[in-house]
Short mmCIF file of C-alpha atoms in Angstrom, two decimals:
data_model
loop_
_atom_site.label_atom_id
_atom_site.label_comp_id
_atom_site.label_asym_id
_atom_site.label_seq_id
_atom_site.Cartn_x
_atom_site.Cartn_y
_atom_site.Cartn_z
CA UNK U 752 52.83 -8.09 -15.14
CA UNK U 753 51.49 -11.46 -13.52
CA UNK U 754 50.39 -8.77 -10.24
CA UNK U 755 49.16 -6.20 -12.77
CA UNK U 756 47.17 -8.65 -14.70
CA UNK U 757 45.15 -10.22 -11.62
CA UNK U 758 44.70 -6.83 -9.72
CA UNK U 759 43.11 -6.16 -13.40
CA UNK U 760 40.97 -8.99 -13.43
CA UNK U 761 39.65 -8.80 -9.63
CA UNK U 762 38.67 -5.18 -10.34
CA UNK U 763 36.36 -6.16 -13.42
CA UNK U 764 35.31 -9.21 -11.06
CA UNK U 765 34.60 -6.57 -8.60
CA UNK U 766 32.53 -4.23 -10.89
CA UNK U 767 30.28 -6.71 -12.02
CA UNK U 768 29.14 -7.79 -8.03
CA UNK U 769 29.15 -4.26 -7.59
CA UNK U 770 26.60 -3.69 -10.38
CA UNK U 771 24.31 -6.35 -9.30
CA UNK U 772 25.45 -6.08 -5.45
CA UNK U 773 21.15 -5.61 -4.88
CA UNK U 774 20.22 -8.83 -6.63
CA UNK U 775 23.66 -10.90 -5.40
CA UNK U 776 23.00 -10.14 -2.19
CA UNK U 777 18.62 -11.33 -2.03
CA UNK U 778 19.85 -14.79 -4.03
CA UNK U 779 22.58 -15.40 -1.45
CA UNK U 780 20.12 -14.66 1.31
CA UNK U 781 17.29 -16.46 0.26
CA UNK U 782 19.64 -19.82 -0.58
CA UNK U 783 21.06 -19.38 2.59
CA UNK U 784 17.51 -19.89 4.55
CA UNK U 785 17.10 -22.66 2.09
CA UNK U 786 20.22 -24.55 3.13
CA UNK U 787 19.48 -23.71 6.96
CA UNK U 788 15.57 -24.77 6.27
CA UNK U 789 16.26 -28.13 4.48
CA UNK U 790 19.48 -28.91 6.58
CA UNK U 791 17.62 -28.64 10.03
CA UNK U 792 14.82 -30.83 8.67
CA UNK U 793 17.25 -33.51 7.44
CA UNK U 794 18.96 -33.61 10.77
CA UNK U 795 15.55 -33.79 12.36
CA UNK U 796 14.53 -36.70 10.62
CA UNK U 797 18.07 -38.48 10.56
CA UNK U 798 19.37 -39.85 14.29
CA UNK U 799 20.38 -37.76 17.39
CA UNK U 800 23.67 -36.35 17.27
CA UNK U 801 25.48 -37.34 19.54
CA UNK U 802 28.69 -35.14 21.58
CA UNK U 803 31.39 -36.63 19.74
CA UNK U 804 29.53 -35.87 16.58
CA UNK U 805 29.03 -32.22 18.22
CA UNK U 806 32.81 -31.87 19.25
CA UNK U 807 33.30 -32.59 15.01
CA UNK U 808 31.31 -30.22 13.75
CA UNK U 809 32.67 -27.14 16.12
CA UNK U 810 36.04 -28.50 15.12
CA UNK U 811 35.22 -28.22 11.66
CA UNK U 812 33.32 -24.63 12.02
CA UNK U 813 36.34 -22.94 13.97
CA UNK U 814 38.42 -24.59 11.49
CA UNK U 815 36.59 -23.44 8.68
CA UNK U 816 36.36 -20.05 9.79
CA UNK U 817 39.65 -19.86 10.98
CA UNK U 818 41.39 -21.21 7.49
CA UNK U 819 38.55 -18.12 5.65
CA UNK U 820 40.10 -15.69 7.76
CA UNK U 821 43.66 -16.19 7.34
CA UNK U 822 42.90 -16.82 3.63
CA UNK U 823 41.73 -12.90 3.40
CA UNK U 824 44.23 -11.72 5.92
CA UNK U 825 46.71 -13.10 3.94
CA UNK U 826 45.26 -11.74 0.42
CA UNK U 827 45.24 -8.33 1.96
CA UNK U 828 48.77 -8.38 3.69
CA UNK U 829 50.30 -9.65 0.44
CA UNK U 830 48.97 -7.69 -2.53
CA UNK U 831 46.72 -5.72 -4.82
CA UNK U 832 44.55 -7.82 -6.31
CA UNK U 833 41.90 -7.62 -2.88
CA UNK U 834 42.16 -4.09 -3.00
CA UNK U 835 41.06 -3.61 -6.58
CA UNK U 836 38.56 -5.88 -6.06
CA UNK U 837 36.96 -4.50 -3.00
CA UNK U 838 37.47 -0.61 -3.81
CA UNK U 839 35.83 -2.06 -7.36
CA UNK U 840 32.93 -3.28 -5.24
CA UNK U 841 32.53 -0.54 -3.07
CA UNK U 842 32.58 2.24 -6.25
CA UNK U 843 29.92 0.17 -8.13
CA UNK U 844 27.55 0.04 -5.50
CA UNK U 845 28.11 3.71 -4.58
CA UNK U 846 27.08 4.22 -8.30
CA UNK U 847 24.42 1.52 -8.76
CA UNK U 848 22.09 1.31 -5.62
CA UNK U 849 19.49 3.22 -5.80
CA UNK U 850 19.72 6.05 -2.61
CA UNK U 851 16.18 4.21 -0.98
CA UNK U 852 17.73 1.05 -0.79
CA UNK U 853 20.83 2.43 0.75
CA UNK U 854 18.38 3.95 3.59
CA UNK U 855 17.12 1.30 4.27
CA UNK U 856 20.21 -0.82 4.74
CA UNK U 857 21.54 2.13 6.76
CA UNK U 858 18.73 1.77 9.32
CA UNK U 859 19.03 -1.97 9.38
CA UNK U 860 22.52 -1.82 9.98
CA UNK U 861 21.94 -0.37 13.22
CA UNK U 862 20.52 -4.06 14.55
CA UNK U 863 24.43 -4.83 14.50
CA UNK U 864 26.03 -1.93 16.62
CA UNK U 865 27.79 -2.30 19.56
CA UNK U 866 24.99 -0.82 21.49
CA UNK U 867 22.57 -3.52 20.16
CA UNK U 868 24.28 -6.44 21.64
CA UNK U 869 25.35 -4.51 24.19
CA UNK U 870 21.28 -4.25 25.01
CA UNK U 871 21.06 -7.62 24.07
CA UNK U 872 23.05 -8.97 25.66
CA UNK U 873 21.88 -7.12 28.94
CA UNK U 874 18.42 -8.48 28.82
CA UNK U 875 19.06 -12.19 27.51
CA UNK U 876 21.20 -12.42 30.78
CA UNK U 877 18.69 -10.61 33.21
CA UNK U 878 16.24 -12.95 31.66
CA UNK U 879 18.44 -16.20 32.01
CA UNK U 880 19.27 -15.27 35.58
CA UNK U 881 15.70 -14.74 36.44
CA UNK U 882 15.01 -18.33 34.86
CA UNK U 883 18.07 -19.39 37.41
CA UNK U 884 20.65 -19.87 34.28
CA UNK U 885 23.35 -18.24 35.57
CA UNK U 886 26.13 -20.29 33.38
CA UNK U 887 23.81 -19.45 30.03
CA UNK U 888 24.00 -15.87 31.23
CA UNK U 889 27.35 -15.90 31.75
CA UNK U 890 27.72 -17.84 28.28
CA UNK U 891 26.15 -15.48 26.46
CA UNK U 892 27.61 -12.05 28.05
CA UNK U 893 31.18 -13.34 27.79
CA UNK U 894 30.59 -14.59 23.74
CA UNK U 895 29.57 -11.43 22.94
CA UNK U 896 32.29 -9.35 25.14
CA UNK U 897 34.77 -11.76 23.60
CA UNK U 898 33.75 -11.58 20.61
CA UNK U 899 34.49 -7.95 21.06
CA UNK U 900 37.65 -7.23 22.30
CA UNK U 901 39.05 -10.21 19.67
CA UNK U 902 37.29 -7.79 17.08
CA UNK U 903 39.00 -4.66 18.47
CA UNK U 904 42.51 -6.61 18.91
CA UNK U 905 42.53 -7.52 14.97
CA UNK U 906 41.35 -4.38 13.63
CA UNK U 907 44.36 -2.91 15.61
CA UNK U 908 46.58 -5.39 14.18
CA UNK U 909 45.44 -4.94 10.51
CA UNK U 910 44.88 -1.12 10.72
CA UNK U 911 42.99 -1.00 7.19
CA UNK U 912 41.53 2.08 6.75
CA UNK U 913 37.38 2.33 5.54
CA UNK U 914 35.71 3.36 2.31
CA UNK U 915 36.46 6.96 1.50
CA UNK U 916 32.86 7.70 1.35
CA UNK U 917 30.28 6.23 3.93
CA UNK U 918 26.78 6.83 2.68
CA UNK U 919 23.26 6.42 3.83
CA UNK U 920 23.90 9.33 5.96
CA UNK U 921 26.04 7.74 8.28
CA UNK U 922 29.75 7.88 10.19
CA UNK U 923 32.18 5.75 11.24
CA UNK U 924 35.33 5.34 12.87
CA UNK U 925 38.07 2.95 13.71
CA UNK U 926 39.83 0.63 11.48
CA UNK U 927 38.46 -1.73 8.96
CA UNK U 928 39.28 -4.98 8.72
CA UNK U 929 37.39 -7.43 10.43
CA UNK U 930 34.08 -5.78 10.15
CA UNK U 931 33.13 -5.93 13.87
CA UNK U 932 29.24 -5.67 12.93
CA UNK U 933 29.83 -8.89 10.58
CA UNK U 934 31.22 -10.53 13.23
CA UNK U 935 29.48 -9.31 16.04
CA UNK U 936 25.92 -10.28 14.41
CA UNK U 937 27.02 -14.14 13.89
CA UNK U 938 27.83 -14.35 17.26
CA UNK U 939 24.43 -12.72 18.97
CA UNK U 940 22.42 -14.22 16.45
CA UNK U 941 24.07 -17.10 16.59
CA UNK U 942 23.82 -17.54 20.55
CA UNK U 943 20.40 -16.50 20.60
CA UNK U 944 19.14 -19.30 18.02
CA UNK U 945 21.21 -21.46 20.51
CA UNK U 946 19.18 -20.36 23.31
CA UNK U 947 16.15 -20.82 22.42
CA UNK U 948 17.36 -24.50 20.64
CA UNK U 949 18.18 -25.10 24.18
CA UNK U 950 14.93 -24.23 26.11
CA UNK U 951 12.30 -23.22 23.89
CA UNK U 952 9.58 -25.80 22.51
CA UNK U 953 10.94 -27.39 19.40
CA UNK U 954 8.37 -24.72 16.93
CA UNK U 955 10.81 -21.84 17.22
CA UNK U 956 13.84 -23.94 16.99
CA UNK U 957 13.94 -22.91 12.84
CA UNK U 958 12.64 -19.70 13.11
CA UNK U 959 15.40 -19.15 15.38
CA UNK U 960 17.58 -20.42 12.86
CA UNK U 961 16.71 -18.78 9.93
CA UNK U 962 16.44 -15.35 11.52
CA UNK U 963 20.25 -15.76 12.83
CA UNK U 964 21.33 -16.78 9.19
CA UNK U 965 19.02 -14.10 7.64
CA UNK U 966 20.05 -11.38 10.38
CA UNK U 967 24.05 -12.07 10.21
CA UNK U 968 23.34 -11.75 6.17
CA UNK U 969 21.53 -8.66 6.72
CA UNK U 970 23.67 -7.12 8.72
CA UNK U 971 26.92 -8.07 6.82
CA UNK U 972 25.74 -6.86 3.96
CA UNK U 973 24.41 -3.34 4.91
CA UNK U 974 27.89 -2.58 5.60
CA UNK U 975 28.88 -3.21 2.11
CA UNK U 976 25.79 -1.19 0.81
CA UNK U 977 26.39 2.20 3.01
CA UNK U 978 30.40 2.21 2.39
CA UNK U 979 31.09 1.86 5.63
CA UNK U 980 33.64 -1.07 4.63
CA UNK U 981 34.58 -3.37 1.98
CA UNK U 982 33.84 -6.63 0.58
CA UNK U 983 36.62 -8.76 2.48
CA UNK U 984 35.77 -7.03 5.89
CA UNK U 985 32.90 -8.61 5.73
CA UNK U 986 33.58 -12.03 4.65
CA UNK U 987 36.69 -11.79 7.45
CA UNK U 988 34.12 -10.73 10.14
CA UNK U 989 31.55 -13.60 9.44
CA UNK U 990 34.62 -15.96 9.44
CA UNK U 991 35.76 -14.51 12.76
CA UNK U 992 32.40 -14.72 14.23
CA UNK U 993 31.72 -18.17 13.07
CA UNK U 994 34.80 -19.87 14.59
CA UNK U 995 34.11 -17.73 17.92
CA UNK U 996 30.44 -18.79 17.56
CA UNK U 997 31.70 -22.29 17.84
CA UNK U 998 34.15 -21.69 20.33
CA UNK U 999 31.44 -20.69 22.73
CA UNK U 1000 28.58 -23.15 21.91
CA UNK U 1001 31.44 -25.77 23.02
CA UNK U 1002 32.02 -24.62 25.94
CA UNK U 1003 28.54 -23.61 26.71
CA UNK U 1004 28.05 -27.40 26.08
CA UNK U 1005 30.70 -28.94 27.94
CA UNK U 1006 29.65 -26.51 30.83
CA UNK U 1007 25.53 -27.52 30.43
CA UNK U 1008 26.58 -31.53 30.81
CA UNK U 1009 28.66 -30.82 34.22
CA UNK U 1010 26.06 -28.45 35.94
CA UNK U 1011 22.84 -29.85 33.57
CA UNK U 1012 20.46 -27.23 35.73
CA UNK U 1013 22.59 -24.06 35.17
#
């Protein structure tokens, strides 16, 4: 009864995000660039931190993300109650969304394929090497490669199928859970912000920022929108890609104060 009775009440959980999955999502995103906005300019006006203070906050991100992923992972492994709440999600936003907004999510999804940071990733390190950064290169081409083949090695170890119906027009393959375009957006993003904090002038350092947080977001949540997975994916990919994230502006770190010039 007990497993009956939750799986009950995540599925009426479920339907209610679902039916206001459009407005959920712009209120999370726009309180997201608020916290990102007014937490940079705190830390700009409070004192430098320094790398033991740097070293504690990775610790705490890969941590973080770490302890939100095996949270999920171990929801899903061990019952229904995730599943009723994310094939609840996924059938009240197949119902609710109006078909433009699905389009559009469906083309802006597309910023988050492997392909995309594939590019990306190409170009960042062409122009890094060109501006005789060959370790930032190398940083930033092995996060995202990482990033994918730890993506690929999980879904293969979960082997959750997708939504039953994609929409939006659009197909997909593989296995589900983490969603690789969750987690593959935090890291790029996430790198490139990190770039530029590291050698642009300090005026794009928030913009940079903010269009990480409001990309990864973006992204995330298009895959919710055009069925193409569920709820948890999602939140298990952003964890994923926020503990790698961290993972690799360490040791991008550690790396910059050996060989400061490369």
């Amino acid at each position: 009864m007990g497993g009956a009775s939750s799986a009950g009440l995540a599925a009426a959980a479920g339907a209610w995000i679902g039916l206001h999955a459009l407005a959920i999502f712009i209120a999370l995103l726009l309180l997201a660039l608020l916290v990102t906005a007014g937490s940079w300019q705190r830390m700009q006006r409070g004192p430098q931190i320094g790398n033991r203070q740097r070293v504690a906050i990775a610790l705490v991100l890969i941590g973080t993300g770490s302890a939100l992923f095996l949270l999920l992972a171990g929801l899903l492994r061990g019952g229904s109650a995730l599943t009723a709440f994310d094939l609840a999600v996924s059938g009240a936003v197949l119902v609710q969304v109006p078909s433009a907004v699905v389009q559009c999510f469906a083309w802006l999804t597309h910023a988050g394929d492997g392909a995309t940071r594939t590019g990306l990733a190409v170009v960042v390190g062409v122009a890094l090497l060109l501006c005789r950064r060959p370790l930032l290169a190398v940083g930033f081409a092995g996060g995202l490669a990482g990033n994918g083949a730890i993506t690929t090695a999980l879904k293969h170890g979960f082997g959750r199928d997708r939504p039953l119906q994609p929409a939006g027009g659009e197909t997909v393959h593989g296995y589900s859970f983490p969603s690789g375009h969750s987690a593959g957006s935090v890291v790029a993003f996430g790198l490139l912000a990190y770039l530029v904090l590291r050698l642009l002038p300090p005026r794009w350092h928030l913009p940079a920022l903010c269009l990480a947080v409001g990309m990864s977001l973006s992204v995330g949540a298009s895959r919710v929108f055009i069925r193409a997975h569920f709820p948890s994916d999602v939140l298990a990919g952003f964890a994923a890609g926020v503990a790698w994230l961290a993972v690799c502006v360490w040791l991008m770190e550690a790396a910059s104060r050996r060989w400061p010039r490369r």
